[in-house]
Short mmCIF file of C-alpha atoms in Angstrom, two decimals:
data_model
loop_
_atom_site.label_atom_id
_atom_site.label_comp_id
_atom_site.label_asym_id
_atom_site.label_seq_id
_atom_site.Cartn_x
_atom_site.Cartn_y
_atom_site.Cartn_z
CA UNK A 6 102.23 124.46 39.26
CA UNK A 7 99.38 126.48 39.61
CA UNK A 8 99.03 130.19 39.83
CA UNK A 9 96.58 130.13 42.84
CA UNK A 10 96.87 128.04 46.00
CA UNK A 11 93.39 127.01 45.54
CA UNK A 12 92.77 126.92 41.54
CA UNK A 13 91.69 123.39 41.51
CA UNK A 14 88.54 124.61 43.61
CA UNK A 15 87.65 127.85 41.45
CA UNK A 16 85.07 125.73 39.19
CA UNK A 17 81.83 125.94 40.29
CA UNK A 18 82.05 127.87 43.35
CA UNK A 19 80.22 131.02 42.53
CA UNK A 20 77.26 129.80 43.03
CA UNK A 21 78.46 129.01 46.94
CA UNK A 22 79.50 132.47 47.31
CA UNK A 23 76.25 133.97 46.23
CA UNK A 24 74.92 132.57 49.08
CA UNK A 25 76.38 135.28 51.11
CA UNK A 26 77.82 138.18 48.60
CA UNK A 27 75.01 139.87 46.55
CA UNK A 28 77.34 140.72 43.45
CA UNK A 29 80.66 138.48 43.60
CA UNK A 30 83.35 139.57 41.33
CA UNK A 31 86.83 137.24 40.97
CA UNK A 32 89.66 138.88 43.23
CA UNK A 33 92.89 137.72 44.12
CA UNK A 34 93.87 137.92 47.55
CA UNK A 35 97.83 138.09 47.39
CA UNK A 36 100.23 136.11 49.42
CA UNK A 37 101.07 138.12 53.00
CA UNK A 38 97.91 139.62 53.31
CA UNK A 39 95.76 139.15 56.98
CA UNK A 40 92.42 137.85 56.98
CA UNK A 41 89.85 137.82 59.99
CA UNK A 42 87.12 135.54 60.82
CA UNK A 43 84.58 135.82 63.26
CA UNK A 44 84.25 132.34 65.48
CA UNK A 45 82.32 130.67 68.46
CA UNK A 46 85.14 129.00 71.01
CA UNK A 47 82.35 127.77 72.82
CA UNK A 48 81.81 125.40 69.81
CA UNK A 49 83.12 121.54 70.39
CA UNK A 50 85.54 122.06 67.19
CA UNK A 51 88.75 124.21 67.85
CA UNK A 52 89.04 128.10 66.79
CA UNK A 53 91.79 126.35 64.20
CA UNK A 54 88.76 124.07 62.80
CA UNK A 55 86.37 126.83 62.63
CA UNK A 56 89.03 128.81 60.71
CA UNK A 57 89.29 126.25 57.84
CA UNK A 58 85.83 127.76 56.57
CA UNK A 59 85.68 129.79 53.12
CA UNK A 60 83.89 133.30 54.74
CA UNK A 61 86.95 135.77 55.13
CA UNK A 62 87.35 139.59 55.36
CA UNK A 63 89.90 141.60 55.15
CA UNK A 64 91.43 144.19 57.14
CA UNK A 65 89.59 147.85 56.12
CA UNK A 66 86.64 145.91 56.56
CA UNK A 67 87.56 144.83 60.17
CA UNK A 68 88.30 148.22 61.08
CA UNK A 69 85.30 149.43 59.80
CA UNK A 70 83.36 147.31 61.95
CA UNK A 71 85.51 147.80 65.12
CA UNK A 72 85.60 151.75 64.69
CA UNK A 73 81.97 151.77 63.97
CA UNK A 74 81.03 149.83 67.48
CA UNK A 75 83.37 151.85 69.34
CA UNK A 76 81.62 154.94 67.83
CA UNK A 77 78.06 153.81 68.45
CA UNK A 78 78.52 151.75 71.81
CA UNK A 79 78.00 148.46 70.31
CA UNK A 80 80.14 145.16 70.69
CA UNK A 81 81.96 143.59 68.16
CA UNK A 82 80.11 140.96 67.91
CA UNK A 83 76.90 142.75 67.19
CA UNK A 84 78.48 144.76 64.34
CA UNK A 85 79.77 141.58 62.85
CA UNK A 86 75.48 140.67 62.41
CA UNK A 87 75.13 143.85 61.56
CA UNK A 88 77.53 144.03 58.66
CA UNK A 89 78.15 140.20 57.66
CA UNK A 90 74.16 139.89 58.52
CA UNK A 91 75.21 136.59 60.64
CA UNK A 92 72.36 134.77 61.75
CA UNK A 93 72.38 133.20 65.40
CA UNK A 94 70.94 130.08 63.27
CA UNK A 95 74.61 129.77 61.93
CA UNK A 96 76.67 131.31 64.77
CA UNK A 97 75.26 131.20 67.98
CA UNK A 98 77.52 133.05 70.04
CA UNK A 99 80.61 135.05 68.21
CA UNK A 100 83.10 135.14 70.98
CA UNK A 101 85.76 135.82 69.19
CA UNK A 102 88.05 136.20 65.67
CA UNK A 103 90.89 134.40 63.91
CA UNK A 104 93.15 136.04 61.86
CA UNK A 105 96.14 134.71 59.61
CA UNK A 106 98.43 135.81 56.73
CA UNK A 107 98.18 134.34 53.40
CA UNK A 108 101.22 132.26 52.37
CA UNK A 109 100.32 131.88 48.72
CA UNK A 110 98.22 134.29 46.34
CA UNK A 111 94.23 132.75 46.24
CA UNK A 112 91.76 133.24 44.34
CA UNK A 113 88.26 134.51 46.28
CA UNK A 114 84.61 135.99 45.34
CA UNK A 115 84.32 138.89 46.84
CA UNK A 116 81.82 141.61 47.09
CA UNK A 117 78.87 143.42 49.51
CA UNK A 118 77.09 140.86 51.79
CA UNK A 119 73.76 139.46 50.48
CA UNK A 120 69.90 139.40 52.68
CA UNK A 121 70.20 136.04 54.36
CA UNK A 122 66.91 134.66 55.26
CA UNK A 123 65.54 132.22 58.03
CA UNK A 124 67.31 128.65 57.18
CA UNK A 125 63.73 126.42 57.63
CA UNK A 126 65.93 123.22 58.14
CA UNK A 127 67.65 125.05 61.39
CA UNK A 128 65.95 125.20 64.32
CA UNK A 129 64.34 129.33 64.68
CA UNK A 130 66.38 132.12 66.77
CA UNK A 131 63.99 134.39 68.64
CA UNK A 132 66.83 137.34 68.31
CA UNK A 133 66.80 136.41 64.32
CA UNK A 134 64.49 138.46 62.14
CA UNK A 135 63.04 136.47 58.81
CA UNK A 136 65.67 138.44 57.03
CA UNK A 137 68.65 140.00 57.90
CA UNK A 138 69.80 142.92 55.64
CA UNK A 139 73.25 143.77 55.98
CA UNK A 140 75.04 147.11 56.53
CA UNK A 141 74.08 149.29 53.18
CA UNK A 142 75.62 152.29 51.80
CA UNK A 143 78.49 154.01 53.74
CA UNK A 144 78.67 151.70 56.07
CA UNK A 145 78.92 148.40 52.93
CA UNK A 146 81.88 146.46 53.70
CA UNK A 147 82.88 143.46 51.00
CA UNK A 148 83.68 139.97 52.45
CA UNK A 149 85.54 137.31 50.54
CA UNK A 150 84.57 133.57 50.00
CA UNK A 151 87.57 131.50 49.39
CA UNK A 152 86.88 128.10 47.46
CA UNK A 153 88.70 125.48 48.88
CA UNK A 154 88.41 125.76 52.25
CA UNK A 155 86.53 123.95 54.03
CA UNK A 156 86.20 121.31 57.29
CA UNK A 157 89.07 118.46 56.37
CA UNK A 158 90.21 120.19 53.26
CA UNK A 159 94.17 120.87 53.85
CA UNK A 160 94.12 124.33 51.89
CA UNK A 161 94.09 126.32 54.87
CA UNK A 162 97.77 124.77 56.01
CA UNK A 163 98.87 125.01 52.92
CA UNK A 164 98.52 128.99 52.49
CA UNK A 165 98.03 130.42 55.71
CA UNK A 166 100.33 130.77 58.72
CA UNK A 167 100.60 132.82 62.09
CA UNK A 168 96.95 131.79 63.27
CA UNK A 169 95.69 133.97 66.07
CA UNK A 170 93.03 133.83 68.33
CA UNK A 171 91.65 137.11 69.85
CA UNK A 172 88.32 136.69 72.17
CA UNK A 173 85.92 139.36 72.66
CA UNK A 174 84.82 141.15 75.63
#
């Protein structure tokens, strides 16, 4: 019996994590951990389907973004783009977030976000600069890449519970 629910997905996943994490380190997400992910309720796929993706973050980074937004008069959606370098090319709108609790321990790649460059294969968006640099220094947050979470893969249903959606103003 595997020690982690996603052991079968770990090999070769570090290269995928490098797409969004500058210095990924292998990390254990213990069972019972609440994780967060921004979503777009306007997409044709459900928010539950959007939850089945590898990019997540923990409670502390979520609170750091929320408090920064409150202190500086920004929306949480705007802070998500600042802290996580989420390009409009990938997510046109950030309308809310999902959260769920892990029921099994998972392996993840964890680290600070990396610079995101324009994807020449997708239409350019006027609000995106050529490159987006996530917040640095005191405001740097760590994000997670969880191998095995992806469209059509059963890991989410097997390793998460209590999925909830919260819309953003």
